[in-house]
Coordinates of C-alpha atoms and ligand atoms in Angstrom, one line a residue:
Chain A
M1 CA -23.2 -0.7 8.9
F2 CA -24.2 1.0 11.8
E3 CA -27.8 0.5 12.5
N4 CA -29.8 4.3 13.0
L5 CA -29.9 5.6 15.9
S6 CA -33.5 6.5 15.2
E7 CA -34.6 2.9 13.9
K8 CA -33.0 2.0 17.6
L9 CA -34.8 4.6 18.9
Q10 CA -37.9 3.7 17.5
R11 CA -37.6 -0.4 19.0
A12 CA -37.0 1.5 21.9
F13 CA -40.1 3.5 22.0
K14 CA -42.7 1.1 20.2
N15 CA -44.3 0.8 23.4
L16 CA -44.6 4.6 23.9
R17 CA -47.1 5.6 21.5
G18 CA -50.5 6.3 23.6
Q19 CA -48.7 6.8 26.6
G20 CA -49.6 10.4 27.1
T21 CA -45.7 11.2 28.9
I22 CA -42.1 10.7 28.9
S23 CA -41.1 9.0 31.8
E24 CA -38.1 7.8 33.9
E25 CA -39.4 4.1 33.0
N26 CA -40.0 4.5 29.0
I27 CA -36.8 6.3 28.4
G28 CA -34.7 3.9 30.0
E29 CA -34.4 1.9 27.5
A30 CA -33.8 4.9 24.4
L31 CA -30.9 6.5 27.1
R32 CA -29.1 3.4 27.2
E33 CA -29.3 3.4 23.2
I34 CA -28.1 6.4 22.8
R35 CA -25.4 6.4 25.7
V36 CA -24.4 3.2 22.8
G37 CA -24.7 5.5 20.1
L38 CA -22.6 8.1 21.7
L39 CA -19.6 5.8 23.0
E40 CA -19.6 4.1 19.4
A41 CA -19.0 7.3 17.5
D42 CA -15.8 7.7 20.0
V43 CA -17.7 10.1 22.4
N44 CA -15.9 10.1 25.8
L45 CA -16.7 8.4 28.4
N46 CA -17.5 11.3 31.1
V47 CA -18.7 13.2 28.2
V48 CA -21.6 11.1 27.5
K49 CA -22.5 10.4 31.1
D50 CA -23.4 14.2 31.4
L51 CA -24.8 14.5 27.9
I52 CA -27.1 11.5 29.1
E53 CA -28.3 13.5 32.2
H54 CA -29.4 16.4 30.5
I55 CA -31.0 14.7 27.9
R56 CA -32.6 12.7 30.3
A57 CA -33.9 15.7 32.6
K58 CA -34.8 17.2 29.2
A59 CA -36.8 14.3 28.0
V60 CA -38.3 13.2 31.5
G61 CA -42.3 14.9 32.0
Q62 CA -42.7 16.0 28.5
E63 CA -45.8 15.1 26.7
V64 CA -45.7 13.1 23.7
M65 CA -46.8 15.4 21.4
T66 CA -48.9 15.0 18.4
A67 CA -46.9 15.9 15.6
L68 CA -44.0 14.2 16.5
S69 CA -43.5 10.7 17.5
P70 CA -41.7 10.3 20.7
T71 CA -38.5 9.0 18.8
E72 CA -38.4 12.2 16.6
Q73 CA -38.9 14.2 19.7
V74 CA -35.7 12.9 21.8
I75 CA -33.9 13.1 18.9
K76 CA -34.3 16.7 18.8
I77 CA -33.6 16.7 22.4
V78 CA -30.6 14.8 21.4
R79 CA -29.8 16.8 18.7
D80 CA -30.4 20.4 20.3
E81 CA -28.3 18.8 22.9
L82 CA -25.5 18.1 21.3
I83 CA -25.2 21.4 18.7
A84 CA -25.1 23.4 22.0
L85 CA -22.5 21.5 23.4
L86 CA -20.3 21.8 19.9
G87 CA -21.6 25.7 19.7
K88 CA -23.8 27.3 16.8
D89 CA -21.2 30.0 16.1
T90 CA -19.5 29.4 13.1
A91 CA -15.9 29.9 14.2
R92 CA -14.2 33.3 13.2
F93 CA -10.7 33.9 13.0
Q94 CA -8.8 36.4 14.8
F95 CA -6.6 38.7 12.8
A96 CA -4.3 41.0 14.8
S97 CA -4.2 45.1 14.6
K98 CA -0.8 45.1 13.8
P99 CA 0.2 42.6 10.9
P100 CA 1.5 39.6 11.1
T101 CA -1.3 37.9 12.5
V102 CA 0.6 34.6 14.0
I103 CA -1.3 31.1 13.9
L104 CA 1.0 28.6 15.7
M105 CA -0.2 24.6 14.8
A106 CA -0.2 22.2 17.2
G107 CA -0.9 18.8 18.2
L108 CA -0.1 15.2 18.0
Q109 CA 2.0 13.0 15.6
G110 CA 0.4 12.5 12.6
S111 CA -2.2 14.4 13.1
G112 CA -2.2 16.5 10.1
K113 CA -1.0 19.6 11.4
T114 CA 2.0 20.2 8.2
T115 CA -0.8 19.2 5.7
T116 CA -3.4 21.6 7.3
S117 CA -0.9 24.5 7.7
G118 CA -1.0 24.4 4.0
K119 CA -4.8 23.9 3.6
L120 CA -4.6 27.3 5.9
A121 CA -2.5 29.0 3.9
A122 CA -4.8 28.3 0.9
W123 CA -7.8 29.3 2.3
L124 CA -6.4 33.0 3.7
Q125 CA -5.1 33.6 0.1
K126 CA -8.3 32.9 -1.3
G127 CA -9.7 35.7 1.1
G128 CA -6.8 37.7 -0.3
H129 CA -4.3 37.5 2.6
R130 CA -0.6 37.2 1.9
P131 CA 0.6 34.3 4.7
M132 CA 3.9 32.9 5.1
L133 CA 4.6 29.8 6.3
V134 CA 7.6 28.1 8.7
S135 CA 7.9 24.6 9.9
V136 CA 10.1 24.7 12.8
D137 CA 9.7 20.9 12.8
V138 CA 13.4 20.5 13.0
Y139 CA 13.2 16.7 14.3
R140 CA 11.1 14.4 12.2
P141 CA 13.0 13.5 9.3
A142 CA 12.0 15.7 6.2
A143 CA 9.2 17.6 7.8
R144 CA 11.1 20.7 7.0
E145 CA 11.2 19.4 3.5
Q146 CA 7.2 18.0 3.3
L147 CA 6.4 22.0 4.0
K148 CA 8.5 23.5 1.6
V149 CA 6.7 21.0 -1.1
V150 CA 3.6 21.9 0.1
A151 CA 4.0 25.1 0.5
K152 CA 5.7 24.9 -3.6
S153 CA 2.5 23.4 -4.8
I154 CA 0.0 26.1 -3.5
K155 CA 2.4 29.0 -4.6
A156 CA 3.0 30.3 -0.6
N157 CA 5.8 31.8 0.9
L158 CA 7.9 29.9 3.0
Y159 CA 10.5 30.6 5.5
E160 CA 13.0 28.2 4.9
G161 CA 16.2 29.3 7.1
D162 CA 18.9 27.6 7.5
T163 CA 19.5 24.9 9.8
K164 CA 23.1 24.8 9.5
G165 CA 24.1 21.4 10.9
E166 CA 22.5 22.8 14.3
V167 CA 21.6 20.1 16.5
A168 CA 17.9 20.2 16.5
G169 CA 16.9 21.7 19.4
T170 CA 14.3 24.0 21.6
P171 CA 17.4 27.0 20.2
L172 CA 16.9 26.4 17.4
V173 CA 13.0 26.3 17.1
E174 CA 13.0 29.3 18.4
R175 CA 15.1 30.9 16.5
L176 CA 13.4 29.7 13.1
A177 CA 10.6 31.2 14.8
K178 CA 11.8 34.8 15.5
E179 CA 13.2 34.6 11.8
A180 CA 10.3 34.0 10.0
R181 CA 8.4 36.7 11.9
R182 CA 10.7 39.1 10.9
E183 CA 11.2 37.9 7.5
A184 CA 6.7 37.6 7.3
V185 CA 7.4 41.6 7.8
I186 CA 9.8 42.3 5.2
S187 CA 8.4 40.9 2.6
G188 CA 4.9 42.3 3.3
C189 CA 3.1 39.0 4.3
D190 CA 0.2 39.7 6.6
T191 CA 0.0 36.5 8.3
L192 CA 2.7 33.1 9.8
I193 CA 1.6 29.8 9.9
V194 CA 4.1 27.9 12.0
D195 CA 4.1 24.5 11.9
T196 CA 5.3 22.3 15.1
A197 CA 6.6 19.3 15.1
G198 CA 4.0 16.6 16.6
R199 CA 4.5 16.0 20.1
L200 CA 3.1 13.8 23.1
H201 CA 1.0 15.9 25.6
I202 CA 2.8 13.9 28.1
D203 CA 6.6 15.1 26.9
E204 CA 7.6 17.8 29.4
D205 CA 10.4 19.1 27.3
L206 CA 8.7 19.6 24.0
M207 CA 5.3 20.3 25.9
G208 CA 8.0 23.4 27.4
E209 CA 9.3 24.2 24.2
M210 CA 5.6 25.2 22.4
E211 CA 4.9 27.5 25.6
S212 CA 8.6 29.2 24.5
L213 CA 7.1 29.4 21.4
K214 CA 3.7 31.0 22.5
K215 CA 6.1 33.7 24.5
L216 CA 8.2 34.2 21.8
L217 CA 5.6 34.8 18.9
S218 CA 1.7 35.7 21.3
P219 CA 0.1 34.2 18.2
Q220 CA -3.4 35.4 17.7
E221 CA -4.6 31.3 16.9
I222 CA -3.5 28.5 18.6
L223 CA -5.0 25.2 16.7
F224 CA -5.1 22.2 18.0
I225 CA -5.2 19.8 15.5
A226 CA -6.8 16.8 16.0
D227 CA -7.5 13.1 14.1
S228 CA -11.1 12.8 13.6
M229 CA -10.2 9.4 14.0
T230 CA -9.2 9.6 18.0
G231 CA -11.0 7.7 20.6
Q232 CA -11.4 8.1 24.0
D233 CA -7.6 10.0 24.5
A234 CA -8.7 12.7 23.1
V235 CA -9.8 14.3 25.8
K236 CA -6.1 14.1 27.5
S237 CA -4.0 15.0 25.2
A238 CA -6.5 18.0 24.1
D239 CA -6.7 18.9 27.7
E240 CA -3.0 18.9 28.4
F241 CA -2.3 21.3 25.3
H242 CA -5.5 23.3 26.1
K243 CA -3.8 23.7 29.9
R244 CA -0.2 24.5 28.8
L245 CA -1.2 26.8 25.8
A246 CA -4.5 28.1 25.7
L247 CA -5.7 26.9 22.7
T248 CA -8.2 29.4 20.5
G249 CA -9.9 26.6 18.5
I250 CA -9.8 22.7 17.1
I251 CA -9.4 21.6 13.3
L252 CA -10.4 17.8 12.9
T253 CA -8.5 16.1 10.0
K254 CA -9.6 13.2 8.0
M255 CA -12.9 13.3 7.9
D256 CA -13.6 12.1 4.2
G257 CA -13.1 8.9 6.0
D258 CA -15.7 7.2 7.8
A259 CA -15.4 7.7 11.1
R260 CA -17.8 9.1 13.2
G261 CA -16.1 12.1 15.1
G262 CA -17.2 11.9 18.6
A263 CA -13.6 13.1 19.4
A264 CA -14.8 16.7 18.2
L265 CA -17.2 16.7 21.1
S266 CA -14.7 15.5 23.4
I267 CA -12.5 17.8 23.0
R268 CA -14.6 20.8 22.7
H269 CA -15.9 19.9 25.8
V270 CA -12.7 19.3 27.1
T271 CA -11.1 22.7 26.0
G272 CA -14.2 24.8 26.1
Q273 CA -12.7 26.6 22.1
P274 CA -14.7 25.8 19.0
V275 CA -13.7 23.2 16.3
K276 CA -12.9 26.1 13.1
F277 CA -12.2 23.8 10.6
I278 CA -12.3 20.2 9.0
G279 CA -9.9 18.2 6.8
M280 CA -11.7 16.3 3.9
G281 CA -8.4 15.0 2.1
E282 CA -4.9 15.2 1.7
K283 CA -4.9 17.9 -1.1
P284 CA -4.4 21.9 -0.2
D285 CA -8.5 22.5 -1.3
A286 CA -9.8 19.9 1.1
F287 CA -10.5 22.1 3.7
E288 CA -13.8 23.3 5.0
P289 CA -15.4 26.0 7.8
F290 CA -16.7 22.9 10.1
H291 CA -20.5 23.3 10.6
P292 CA -21.9 21.7 14.0
D293 CA -25.2 20.3 12.8
R294 CA -23.7 18.4 10.3
I295 CA -21.0 16.8 12.7
V296 CA -24.1 16.0 14.9
S297 CA -25.9 13.8 12.5
R298 CA -22.6 11.8 11.6
I299 CA -21.7 11.2 15.4
L300 CA -25.9 9.9 15.5
G301 CA -25.0 8.0 12.3
M302 CA -27.9 9.6 10.3
Chain B
A1 CA -20.0 -18.1 54.0
L2 CA -19.8 -19.3 50.1
T3 CA -22.2 -16.7 48.2
R4 CA -22.5 -17.2 44.8
E5 CA -22.2 -13.6 44.6
V6 CA -19.8 -11.1 42.3
D7 CA -19.0 -7.4 42.9
E8 CA -21.0 -5.7 40.7
G9 CA -19.5 -2.5 41.6
A10 CA -15.6 -3.8 40.7
L11 CA -17.2 -5.5 37.9
E12 CA -18.4 -2.0 36.6
E13 CA -15.0 -0.2 37.5
L14 CA -13.7 -2.5 35.3
E15 CA -15.8 -2.3 32.4
M16 CA -15.3 1.3 32.5
S17 CA -11.6 0.9 32.2
L18 CA -12.1 -1.0 29.1
L19 CA -14.5 1.6 27.8
A20 CA -11.9 4.1 28.4
S21 CA -9.4 1.9 26.7
D22 CA -11.4 1.7 23.4
L23 CA -11.9 -1.7 23.4
G24 CA -15.6 -0.3 22.1
V25 CA -19.2 -1.1 23.5
T26 CA -19.7 -4.7 21.8
T27 CA -16.1 -5.9 22.9
T28 CA -16.6 -4.5 26.2
T29 CA -19.9 -6.1 26.7
E30 CA -19.1 -9.5 26.1
I31 CA -16.1 -9.7 28.2
I32 CA -17.4 -8.4 31.2
D33 CA -20.2 -10.9 30.6
A34 CA -18.2 -13.8 30.5
L35 CA -16.2 -12.2 33.1
R36 CA -19.4 -12.7 35.1
E37 CA -20.0 -16.0 34.8
R38 CA -16.6 -17.2 35.4
A39 CA -16.8 -15.4 38.5
K40 CA -20.2 -16.7 39.8
R41 CA -18.0 -20.3 38.8
Q42 CA -15.0 -19.5 40.4
Q43 CA -16.8 -18.0 43.4
I44 CA -14.6 -14.9 42.9
R45 CA -15.7 -11.6 44.9
D46 CA -13.1 -8.8 45.3
G47 CA -11.4 -6.5 43.0
A48 CA -8.2 -7.7 42.9
E49 CA -9.2 -11.0 42.0
L50 CA -11.7 -10.0 39.3
K51 CA -8.7 -8.1 37.5
E52 CA -6.3 -10.6 37.5
L53 CA -9.2 -12.8 35.9
L54 CA -10.2 -10.1 33.3
K55 CA -6.3 -9.6 32.2
A56 CA -6.1 -13.4 31.9
Q57 CA -8.8 -13.5 29.6
I58 CA -8.0 -10.5 27.5
K59 CA -4.3 -11.9 27.3
G60 CA -6.4 -15.0 26.3
I61 CA -8.2 -13.4 23.4
L62 CA -4.7 -11.7 21.8
D63 CA -2.4 -15.1 22.4
D64 CA -4.8 -17.2 20.6
Q65 CA -4.0 -14.8 17.5
Q66 CA -0.4 -15.5 17.9
R67 CA 1.0 -18.2 15.4
P68 CA 4.6 -19.2 14.8
P69 CA 6.3 -17.4 12.4
H70 CA 6.2 -18.3 8.7
V71 CA 8.4 -20.2 7.0
V72 CA 9.8 -18.2 3.9
N73 CA 10.6 -20.4 1.3
S74 CA 12.3 -18.9 -1.1
P75 CA 13.6 -15.6 -0.3
P76 CA 13.0 -12.2 0.2
E77 CA 10.7 -12.0 2.6
V78 CA 8.2 -9.5 1.6
I79 CA 6.6 -7.6 4.3
M80 CA 4.3 -4.7 3.7
M81 CA 3.6 -1.6 5.8
V82 CA -0.2 -0.4 5.1
G83 CA -3.0 2.1 7.0
V84 CA -4.7 5.1 6.9
N85 CA -2.7 8.3 7.4
G86 CA -0.5 9.2 9.8
T87 CA -0.2 6.3 11.9
G88 CA 3.4 5.5 11.1
K89 CA 3.9 3.5 8.6
T90 CA 7.6 5.4 7.5
T91 CA 8.7 5.5 10.8
T92 CA 8.0 1.9 11.8
T93 CA 10.0 0.9 8.0
G94 CA 12.8 2.4 9.1
K95 CA 12.9 0.7 12.6
L96 CA 12.0 -2.3 11.2
A97 CA 15.0 -2.4 8.9
A98 CA 17.0 -1.8 11.8
Y99 CA 15.5 -4.9 13.6
F100 CA 16.1 -6.9 11.5
R101 CA 19.3 -5.9 10.5
A102 CA 20.2 -6.2 14.1
Q103 CA 19.6 -10.0 13.7
G104 CA 21.9 -10.4 11.0
K105 CA 19.7 -10.0 8.2
S106 CA 20.6 -8.5 4.9
V107 CA 17.3 -5.8 4.3
L108 CA 16.2 -3.5 1.4
M109 CA 13.3 -0.9 2.3
C110 CA 10.9 0.2 -1.1
A111 CA 9.9 3.6 -0.9
A112 CA 6.3 3.1 -2.4
D113 CA 4.1 6.2 -1.4
T114 CA 5.2 8.6 -4.3
F115 CA 2.3 10.6 -3.4
R116 CA 2.7 12.2 0.0
A117 CA 5.2 15.4 0.0
A118 CA 8.2 14.1 1.0
A119 CA 8.0 11.0 2.1
I120 CA 10.5 9.7 0.2
E121 CA 13.2 12.0 1.7
Q122 CA 11.6 11.2 5.2
L123 CA 12.4 6.9 4.5
E124 CA 15.7 7.9 2.5
V125 CA 17.0 9.5 6.3
W126 CA 15.8 5.9 7.7
G127 CA 17.3 4.3 5.3
Q128 CA 20.7 6.2 6.4
R129 CA 19.9 5.9 10.3
S130 CA 19.3 2.0 10.0
G131 CA 22.4 1.7 7.2
V132 CA 19.7 -0.2 4.7
E133 CA 19.4 0.6 1.2
I134 CA 16.0 2.3 -0.5
I135 CA 14.8 1.5 -4.0
K136 CA 12.5 4.2 -4.8
T137 CA 10.7 6.1 -8.0
R138 CA 10.2 10.2 -8.4
Q139 CA 7.5 12.0 -6.3
G140 CA 4.2 10.9 -8.4
G141 CA 5.1 8.2 -10.0
D142 CA 3.8 4.5 -10.0
P143 CA 4.4 3.0 -6.6
S144 CA 3.9 -0.6 -8.3
A145 CA 6.4 0.2 -10.2
A146 CA 9.0 1.2 -7.4
L147 CA 7.4 -2.5 -5.9
F148 CA 8.9 -4.5 -9.4
D149 CA 12.0 -2.5 -9.2
A150 CA 12.3 -3.2 -5.4
L151 CA 11.5 -6.7 -5.5
Q152 CA 13.6 -7.3 -8.8
A153 CA 16.6 -6.2 -7.0
A154 CA 15.9 -7.6 -3.7
K155 CA 15.9 -11.2 -5.7
A156 CA 18.9 -10.1 -7.8
R157 CA 20.8 -9.3 -4.3
S158 CA 19.6 -12.1 -2.6
N159 CA 18.5 -10.0 0.5
D160 CA 16.4 -11.9 3.3
V161 CA 14.0 -8.8 3.7
L162 CA 12.3 -6.4 1.6
I163 CA 10.0 -3.8 3.9
V164 CA 7.3 -1.8 1.7
D165 CA 6.2 1.5 3.0
T166 CA 3.0 2.6 1.5
A167 CA 1.5 5.8 0.8
G168 CA -1.2 6.9 4.1
R169 CA -4.9 6.3 2.6
L170 CA -8.6 6.1 4.2
H171 CA -10.0 2.5 3.5
T172 CA -13.3 4.0 2.9
K173 CA -11.2 5.4 -0.7
N174 CA -12.0 2.6 -3.9
S175 CA -9.3 3.6 -6.1
L176 CA -6.3 3.8 -3.1
M177 CA -7.6 0.6 -2.1
A178 CA -7.8 -1.0 -5.6
E179 CA -3.6 0.2 -5.7
L180 CA -2.9 -1.8 -2.7
D181 CA -5.0 -4.9 -4.2
K182 CA -2.7 -4.3 -7.5
M183 CA 1.0 -4.0 -5.8
R184 CA 0.1 -7.5 -3.8
R185 CA -0.8 -8.8 -7.0
T186 CA 2.5 -7.6 -8.1
T187 CA 4.7 -9.0 -5.5
Q188 CA 3.3 -12.4 -6.0
R189 CA 3.9 -12.4 -9.7
I190 CA 7.8 -11.8 -8.9
V191 CA 8.1 -14.1 -5.5
P192 CA 6.2 -16.9 -5.0
D193 CA 4.0 -17.1 -1.9
A194 CA 4.5 -12.7 -1.1
P195 CA 3.8 -10.9 0.8
H196 CA 4.9 -12.8 3.8
E197 CA 3.4 -10.3 5.7
V198 CA 1.1 -7.4 5.6
L199 CA 1.2 -5.2 8.8
L200 CA -1.6 -2.9 9.3
V201 CA -0.2 -0.1 11.0
M202 CA -2.3 1.5 13.7
D203 CA -1.9 4.1 15.9
A204 CA -2.9 3.5 20.0
T205 CA -5.3 6.6 20.1
T206 CA -7.6 5.2 17.3
G207 CA -11.1 4.6 17.9
Q208 CA -13.5 2.5 17.0
N209 CA -12.9 3.3 13.4
G210 CA -10.2 0.9 14.1
L211 CA -12.4 -2.2 13.3
Q212 CA -13.3 -0.8 10.0
Q213 CA -9.9 0.0 9.2
A214 CA -8.6 -3.5 9.4
R215 CA -11.9 -4.8 8.4
L216 CA -11.1 -3.4 4.9
F217 CA -7.4 -3.3 4.8
T218 CA -7.9 -7.1 5.1
E219 CA -10.1 -7.0 2.2
S220 CA -7.9 -5.4 -0.1
A221 CA -4.5 -6.1 1.1
G222 CA -4.9 -9.3 3.0
V223 CA -3.2 -7.9 6.2
T224 CA -1.4 -10.8 8.6
G225 CA -1.2 -8.6 11.5
I226 CA -1.3 -4.8 13.2
V227 CA 1.9 -2.8 14.2
L228 CA -0.1 -0.3 17.2
T229 CA 2.3 2.3 17.4
K230 CA 2.5 5.2 19.7
L231 CA 1.6 3.6 22.8
D232 CA 4.3 5.7 25.0
G233 CA 1.5 8.6 25.4
T234 CA -1.2 7.9 27.4
A235 CA -3.5 5.8 24.8
K236 CA -4.0 2.3 25.3
G237 CA -4.8 1.1 22.1
G238 CA -7.9 -1.6 23.4
I239 CA -9.3 -1.3 19.7
V240 CA -6.6 -4.3 18.7
V241 CA -8.7 -6.3 21.3
A242 CA -11.9 -5.6 19.3
I243 CA -10.2 -6.6 16.1
A244 CA -8.1 -9.8 17.8
R245 CA -11.7 -10.7 18.3
E246 CA -13.6 -10.0 15.5
L247 CA -11.4 -10.6 12.8
E248 CA -8.0 -13.0 14.3
L249 CA -5.4 -10.5 13.5
P250 CA -2.4 -11.1 16.2
V251 CA -0.3 -8.1 17.0
R252 CA 3.0 -8.2 16.0
F253 CA 5.2 -5.0 17.4
V254 CA 4.4 -1.9 19.0
G255 CA 6.1 1.4 18.5
V256 CA 7.2 3.2 21.3
G257 CA 8.4 6.4 20.3
E258 CA 9.8 8.0 17.5
K259 CA 13.8 6.6 17.9
I260 CA 15.3 3.8 15.9
E261 CA 15.4 1.2 18.8
D262 CA 11.6 2.4 20.2
L263 CA 9.6 -0.6 18.3
L264 CA 8.9 -3.9 20.3
P265 CA 7.9 -7.3 19.6
F266 CA 4.1 -7.3 20.9
D267 CA 4.2 -8.7 24.9
S268 CA 0.5 -9.4 25.5
A269 CA 1.5 -9.8 29.4
A270 CA 3.1 -6.1 29.2
F271 CA -0.5 -4.6 27.3
V272 CA -2.8 -5.9 29.1
D273 CA -0.7 -4.5 32.4
S274 CA -0.6 -1.5 30.8
L275 CA -4.6 -1.7 30.5
L276 CA -5.6 -2.7 33.6
G277 CA -2.9 -1.8 35.4
A278 CA -0.4 -4.4 36.9
Ligands
GTP1 N1 -7.7 11.4 4.4 C1 -7.0 12.6 4.5 N2 -5.6 13.0 4.9 C2 -5.1 13.8 5.7 C3 -5.8 14.9 6.0 N3 -4.9 15.4 6.8 C4 -3.7 15.0 7.0 N4 -3.8 13.8 5.9 C5 -3.2 13.5 6.0 O1 -2.2 12.4 7.0 C6 -1.0 12.4 7.0 C7 -0.3 13.0 8.2 O2 -0.2 14.8 7.4 P1 0.8 15.6 8.1 O3 0.5 16.9 8.0 O4 2.2 14.9 7.8 O5 0.7 15.4 10.0 P2 1.8 15.9 11.1 O6 1.1 16.2 12.3 O7 2.5 17.2 10.7 O8 2.5 14.9 11.0 P3 4.3 14.9 12.3 O9 4.9 16.0 11.6 O10 4.7 13.7 11.7 O11 3.7 15.1 13.3 C8 -0.7 12.2 5.7 O12 -0.8 11.5 4.8 C9 -1.8 13.2 5.3 O13 -2.1 13.7 3.9 C10 -7.1 14.9 5.7 O14 -8.2 15.8 6.2 N5 -7.7 13.8 5.2
GTP2 N1 5.4 9.0 19.9 C1 5.7 8.2 19.2 N2 5.5 9.1 17.6 C2 5.5 7.6 16.6 C3 5.3 6.2 16.9 N3 5.7 6.0 15.7 C4 5.4 6.9 14.8 N4 5.6 8.6 15.3 C5 5.7 9.6 15.3 O1 4.2 9.9 13.9 C6 4.2 10.7 13.0 C7 3.8 9.7 11.9 O2 4.7 9.4 11.0 P1 4.9 8.8 9.8 O3 5.8 7.6 9.8 O4 5.0 9.7 9.3 O5 3.4 7.9 9.6 P2 3.0 7.2 8.4 O6 2.0 6.2 8.7 O7 4.0 7.2 7.4 O8 2.2 8.4 7.3 P3 1.5 9.2 5.9 O9 2.6 8.0 5.6 O10 1.6 10.6 6.1 O11 0.5 8.1 5.7 C8 5.3 11.1 13.1 O12 5.9 12.4 13.3 C9 6.4 10.1 13.9 O13 7.2 10.5 14.2 C10 5.7 5.9 17.9 O14 5.7 5.1 18.4 N5 5.4 7.2 18.8
K3 K1 -3.2 9.6 14.3
MG4 MG1 5.0 17.7 10.4
MG5 MG1 4.7 7.3 5.4

């Protein structure tokens, strides 16, 4: 349904052939098309602004090469710029020198934390690890039950714990986390995945709870689980989670739909942390390492 | 002097706030162009006046879609909750049940998400909170069968309202969308004129993909309105303006938290205040 960016640029450059160089004047319309394309893909407004300036600076003054059309030439600049922003490196996972490695799952409500906790556990199992799962979501109805079902479906270890009719609150969350770590050590699990309750970045109490969980567990990985359908607000939540927790990576979920996923660029830009995996479905195996070039093609609609 | 100039700087600032609130480029451009024309005609120059005019304009777009509540000829009134994964369907089902109960209506809920882990247990908790009974089947069961049972039960008990929670699904998955269509037909067969409302539950953080969600859920499930959730965050939910313009769908309710009382009927004036500042 989206017109391909390359078609739009071809239109913008229709008079450029034979003009010799890309100039301020003849690139104007192309930059406008690129701007619209990025905004339609949900890249944050300010990120788009920066990107456009970089692209302009790179493109202006370039000779129109004989091998490439001006359209191809500018697309290459755009692509390179976006890939540079996303980071070329396929992300690695940090493991603790002394097990268990603790992974803290963080994010807004409904972003996919619980599902992704299961996926990550399945991925670790495949890599020969022995993960243990624990849910410290004592707030959302049936959240802990959900992780239990997920753990069972992949035959992963789960620390269930006992909530003993205790009030839902940070002390209970901390107790469960502590017990789970001890249990992981006792049962010889080398990784502990901590699924947390969804929370808003502006929720002072619950953001404080994440900070105390971090203090308590010293996790090797603090992953921000983000919905790929997120729009302009992505930078605000990611920025606040990063400021509070110093995130170590991002997982982009629900990439099996048709969202263009520009939020990936925004979140990467604002946190400086790499996207490590993408979620491609609801099942535990619908999980893939992140490839910057693929998402760039998707953002550009080509 | 009566100049016909418009403060382009102020216009641009407003344009940026609309884009930053997820209205999208097309909708924003159309709105700002119309605003510029009106501002010229009415000789408005300063930013404050311009903003008021813009707020009235957006409010108008949203209000145009509001319709009087439908008449339910043969109860139960059936409300289906649909949407992509994780937007707040189950939570909103529970809140709505409490909302209707507070109006003195007798309500029944149907747990037709038989797919996601513990989705039924989640709705059961909402049943306890709202004091509303739920009809369910086992996980992995046929959602249409649960729906069939719930429709029969609601008729037998003369319930006023039946709220149906469905599994989250991406609008691009044809087989899952066909399942919604089947559920809609099951409903029609048992209760004439039903479903009376098909509410698309949308997360306020949703970007431009929201338009395609609304388009495809309307095709398969016959969406009649939007519930905009998670407005207690910093996202403004501007995509509903684009949806109102292009697909003529009204916003019915907004979600403003995770508690049972955190559901409000849509108020377009409050919405534009939050979008652009009071
Ligand atoms: N299509 C698709 N659905 C996904 C993906 N990841 C998660 N989901 C679905 O998104 C919904 C929310 O996922 P959860 O794992 O419950 O999200 P959460 O972040 O734990 O939610 P809260 O704990 O309520 O904050 C569920 O319906 C999941 O099945 C994905 O990659 N693709
Ligand atoms: N802050 C806030 N959170 C909300 C609101 N509505 C729902 N939530 C939270 O969003 C998350 C997802 O809500 P659910 O009701 O499970 O969403 P769903 O659409 O049923 O999810 P699936 O069935 O997995 O597709 C939960 O953590 C809810 O508590 C709201 O208005 N504000
Ligand atoms: K979401
Ligand atoms: Mg969860
Ligand atoms: Mg649900």
